[in-house]
Amino acid sequence: MSALLAGLTLLIVGDSHVTFKDSLLSILPDELTRQGARVVAYGVCSSQAADWVVPNPNNGCGAAQRVDDEPLGPPNMQPASPPPIASLIDKWHPNVVMVVLGDTMASYGQESFSREWVDQQVKTLTYTIGKTACIWVGPTWGQYSPRYGKTDARATEMAAFLKGEVAPCAYIDGTALMKPGTVQTIDGIHATPASYKVWGDLIVNATVPLLQKVKDGGTLTP
């Protein structure tokens, strides 16, 4: 174990990309605890940003939590509401909150997504996170499938829109970390274990300098 991030507590919240074994729920805590951080992760499948402020039960496709690198059990497959971010901050006292959200607000399969609605979603969450340092990880590439209708064009559009929305969170653009066509998926959105590993490692590489900055007393405000 490295002491690089020792003394730092990171709270991760997100959608299905942070809910299942071999997803980011495996990769991010494993790698960041290896570098000395305390990591608490909560994933709720299909959750949107404001659901983490005013809890809203999802469609039951899964919810999970993990502390540090503890063994991963099966997710809770019952309809679940995300725990309110304010209560999680009060419970864990994180130095940094990491939000992994974007795909669930992109309205894949529809002609467009509502920028006003996404703005409200994002601002509701960032306002509640408040003065706690924050990192927002946007969506990465997928593959088109009739089930979800995700396209590179919409992923690009959502990623670019989020970049201008998530302040004061620092933004990590998932589409900038990997090249189009390099993410293999099982259903168009959810990556294969191998692609999650690549994406997760790249997120860690982009995140560690930001976490070090917070540890050293710096700010992530743009």
Coordinates of C-alpha atoms in Angstrom, one line a residue:
M1 CA 0.0 0.0 0.0
S2 CA 1.2 3.5 -0.8
A3 CA 0.9 6.4 1.6
L4 CA 0.3 8.9 -1.3
L5 CA -3.3 9.6 -0.3
A6 CA -3.1 8.6 3.4
G7 CA -5.5 10.6 5.6
L8 CA -7.9 11.4 2.7
T9 CA -11.5 10.1 2.7
L10 CA -13.2 9.8 -0.7
L11 CA -17.0 9.3 -1.0
I12 CA -18.1 7.9 -4.4
V13 CA -21.7 8.0 -5.6
G14 CA -23.0 7.0 -8.9
D15 CA -25.3 5.0 -11.2
S16 CA -25.0 1.4 -12.5
H17 CA -21.4 2.0 -13.4
V18 CA -20.7 2.0 -9.6
T19 CA -23.1 -0.8 -8.7
F20 CA -21.9 -4.2 -9.8
K21 CA -18.9 -6.4 -9.5
D22 CA -16.2 -5.8 -12.1
S23 CA -17.6 -2.3 -12.7
L24 CA -16.1 0.9 -11.3
L25 CA -17.3 -0.3 -7.9
S26 CA -14.4 -2.8 -8.1
I27 CA -11.7 -0.7 -9.8
L28 CA -11.9 2.7 -8.1
P29 CA -11.9 1.6 -4.4
D30 CA -9.3 -1.1 -5.1
E31 CA -6.9 1.3 -6.7
L32 CA -7.5 4.4 -4.5
T33 CA -7.2 2.4 -1.2
R34 CA -4.0 0.9 -2.5
Q35 CA -2.7 4.5 -2.6
G36 CA -3.7 5.1 1.0
A37 CA -7.2 6.8 0.8
R38 CA -10.3 5.7 2.7
V39 CA -13.0 5.1 0.0
V40 CA -16.7 4.7 0.6
A41 CA -18.7 4.0 -2.5
Y42 CA -22.5 3.9 -3.1
G43 CA -24.0 2.9 -6.4
V44 CA -27.7 2.9 -7.4
C45 CA -28.6 1.7 -10.8
S46 CA -30.6 4.2 -12.9
S47 CA -30.1 7.0 -10.4
Q48 CA -30.1 10.6 -11.6
A49 CA -28.3 13.5 -9.9
A50 CA -31.3 14.9 -7.9
D51 CA -32.2 11.4 -6.6
W52 CA -29.1 11.8 -4.4
V53 CA -30.7 14.8 -2.7
V54 CA -34.4 13.9 -2.7
P55 CA -34.3 10.1 -2.7
N56 CA -36.4 8.5 -5.4
P57 CA -36.8 4.7 -5.7
N58 CA -35.4 3.4 -9.0
N59 CA -36.5 0.5 -11.1
G60 CA -34.9 -2.2 -8.9
C61 CA -31.9 -3.0 -11.2
G62 CA -29.5 -2.9 -8.3
A63 CA -27.9 -0.9 -5.5
A64 CA -24.7 -1.5 -3.6
Q65 CA -22.3 0.0 -1.2
R66 CA -18.6 -0.8 -0.4
V67 CA -16.2 0.5 2.2
D68 CA -12.5 0.5 1.1
D69 CA -11.5 -2.8 -0.6
E70 CA -13.9 -5.1 1.3
P71 CA -15.1 -8.1 -0.6
L72 CA -18.0 -7.4 -3.0
G73 CA -21.2 -9.3 -2.5
P74 CA -24.2 -9.3 -4.8
P75 CA -26.1 -6.0 -5.2
N76 CA -29.5 -5.5 -3.6
M77 CA -31.9 -6.0 -6.5
Q78 CA -34.9 -4.6 -4.8
P79 CA -36.2 -1.1 -5.7
A80 CA -33.9 1.3 -3.8
S81 CA -33.6 5.0 -3.2
P82 CA -30.1 6.6 -3.1
P83 CA -29.1 7.6 0.4
P84 CA -29.2 11.5 0.6
I85 CA -25.8 13.0 -0.1
A86 CA -26.1 15.3 2.9
S87 CA -26.5 12.3 5.3
L88 CA -23.6 10.5 3.6
I89 CA -21.4 13.6 4.1
D90 CA -22.4 13.9 7.7
K91 CA -21.7 10.2 8.3
W92 CA -18.4 9.8 6.5
H93 CA -16.9 13.4 6.6
P94 CA -15.2 13.0 3.2
N95 CA -12.5 15.3 2.0
V96 CA -13.8 14.8 -1.5
V97 CA -17.0 13.6 -3.1
M98 CA -16.8 11.9 -6.5
V99 CA -19.9 11.8 -8.6
V100 CA -20.1 9.3 -11.5
L101 CA -23.2 10.3 -13.5
G102 CA -24.2 11.2 -17.0
D103 CA -25.6 8.3 -18.9
T104 CA -28.9 8.3 -16.9
M105 CA -29.6 11.9 -17.8
A106 CA -28.7 11.7 -21.6
S107 CA -32.1 10.5 -22.9
Y108 CA -30.6 8.0 -25.2
G109 CA -32.9 6.9 -27.9
Q110 CA -34.7 10.2 -28.0
E111 CA -34.1 13.1 -30.4
S112 CA -32.7 15.4 -27.7
F113 CA -32.3 15.8 -24.0
S114 CA -33.6 18.7 -21.9
R115 CA -30.7 21.0 -21.0
E116 CA -32.9 22.8 -18.5
W117 CA -33.8 19.6 -16.8
V118 CA -30.2 18.3 -16.7
D119 CA -29.1 21.7 -15.4
Q120 CA -31.7 21.4 -12.5
Q121 CA -30.5 17.9 -11.8
V122 CA -26.9 18.8 -11.6
K123 CA -27.3 22.0 -9.7
T124 CA -29.5 20.3 -7.1
L125 CA -26.7 17.9 -6.4
T126 CA -23.7 20.3 -6.5
Y127 CA -25.5 22.8 -4.3
T128 CA -26.1 20.2 -1.7
I129 CA -22.6 18.9 -1.8
G130 CA -21.8 22.5 -0.9
K131 CA -18.3 23.3 0.2
T132 CA -17.0 19.7 0.2
A133 CA -14.5 19.3 -2.7
C134 CA -16.0 17.5 -5.6
I135 CA -15.0 15.6 -8.7
W136 CA -17.6 14.8 -11.4
V137 CA -16.9 11.9 -13.8
G138 CA -18.9 12.2 -17.0
P139 CA -19.9 9.4 -19.3
T140 CA -17.6 7.5 -21.6
W141 CA -18.2 5.8 -25.0
G142 CA -20.6 2.9 -25.5
Q143 CA -22.0 0.9 -28.4
Y144 CA -25.4 1.3 -30.1
S145 CA -28.0 -1.2 -29.1
P146 CA -31.8 -1.0 -29.5
R147 CA -32.2 -1.5 -25.7
Y148 CA -30.6 1.8 -24.8
G149 CA -30.0 3.7 -28.0
K150 CA -26.7 5.2 -26.8
T151 CA -24.7 6.8 -29.6
D152 CA -21.3 8.4 -29.8
A153 CA -22.9 11.7 -30.8
R154 CA -25.2 11.8 -27.7
A155 CA -22.4 10.8 -25.4
T156 CA -20.2 13.6 -26.8
E157 CA -23.1 16.1 -26.5
M158 CA -23.8 15.1 -22.8
A159 CA -20.1 15.1 -21.9
A160 CA -19.6 18.6 -23.3
F161 CA -22.8 19.9 -21.7
L162 CA -21.8 18.6 -18.2
K163 CA -18.4 20.2 -18.5
G164 CA -20.1 23.6 -18.3
E165 CA -22.6 22.5 -15.6
V166 CA -20.8 20.8 -12.8
A167 CA -18.8 23.6 -11.2
P168 CA -17.6 24.0 -8.5
C169 CA -16.8 20.3 -9.0
A170 CA -13.7 19.5 -11.1
Y171 CA -14.8 17.6 -14.2
I172 CA -13.3 14.5 -15.7
D173 CA -14.6 13.9 -19.2
G174 CA -15.0 10.2 -19.8
T175 CA -15.0 10.7 -23.6
A176 CA -11.6 12.4 -23.4
L177 CA -10.0 9.4 -21.6
M178 CA -10.6 6.8 -24.3
K179 CA -11.0 6.9 -28.1
P180 CA -14.3 6.3 -29.7
G181 CA -14.8 2.6 -30.5
T182 CA -12.4 1.4 -27.8
V183 CA -15.1 0.6 -25.1
Q184 CA -16.5 -2.8 -25.4
T185 CA -19.9 -3.3 -23.7
I186 CA -22.3 -6.1 -22.7
D187 CA -25.5 -4.2 -23.7
G188 CA -24.5 -0.9 -25.3
I189 CA -23.9 1.1 -22.1
H190 CA -22.4 -1.2 -19.4
A191 CA -18.8 -2.1 -20.2
T192 CA -17.2 -5.5 -20.2
P193 CA -14.9 -6.1 -17.1
A194 CA -11.8 -5.5 -19.3
S195 CA -13.2 -2.1 -20.5
Y196 CA -14.2 -1.1 -17.0
K197 CA -10.7 -1.9 -15.9
V198 CA -9.2 0.4 -18.6
W199 CA -11.7 3.2 -17.9
G200 CA -11.3 2.9 -14.1
D201 CA -7.5 3.0 -14.3
L202 CA -7.7 6.1 -16.4
I203 CA -10.1 7.8 -14.0
V204 CA -7.7 7.0 -11.2
N205 CA -4.8 8.5 -13.1
A206 CA -6.9 11.7 -13.7
T207 CA -8.2 11.7 -10.1
V208 CA -5.0 11.2 -8.0
P209 CA -3.4 14.6 -8.8
L210 CA -6.7 16.3 -7.8
L211 CA -6.9 14.3 -4.6
Q212 CA -3.3 15.2 -3.8
K213 CA -4.2 18.8 -4.3
V214 CA -7.0 18.6 -1.7
K215 CA -4.7 16.6 0.7
D216 CA -2.2 19.4 0.4
G217 CA -4.8 22.0 1.3
G218 CA -5.6 23.2 -2.2
T219 CA -9.0 23.7 -3.8
L220 CA -10.6 22.2 -6.9
T221 CA -12.7 25.2 -7.7
P222 CA -12.0 26.2 -11.4

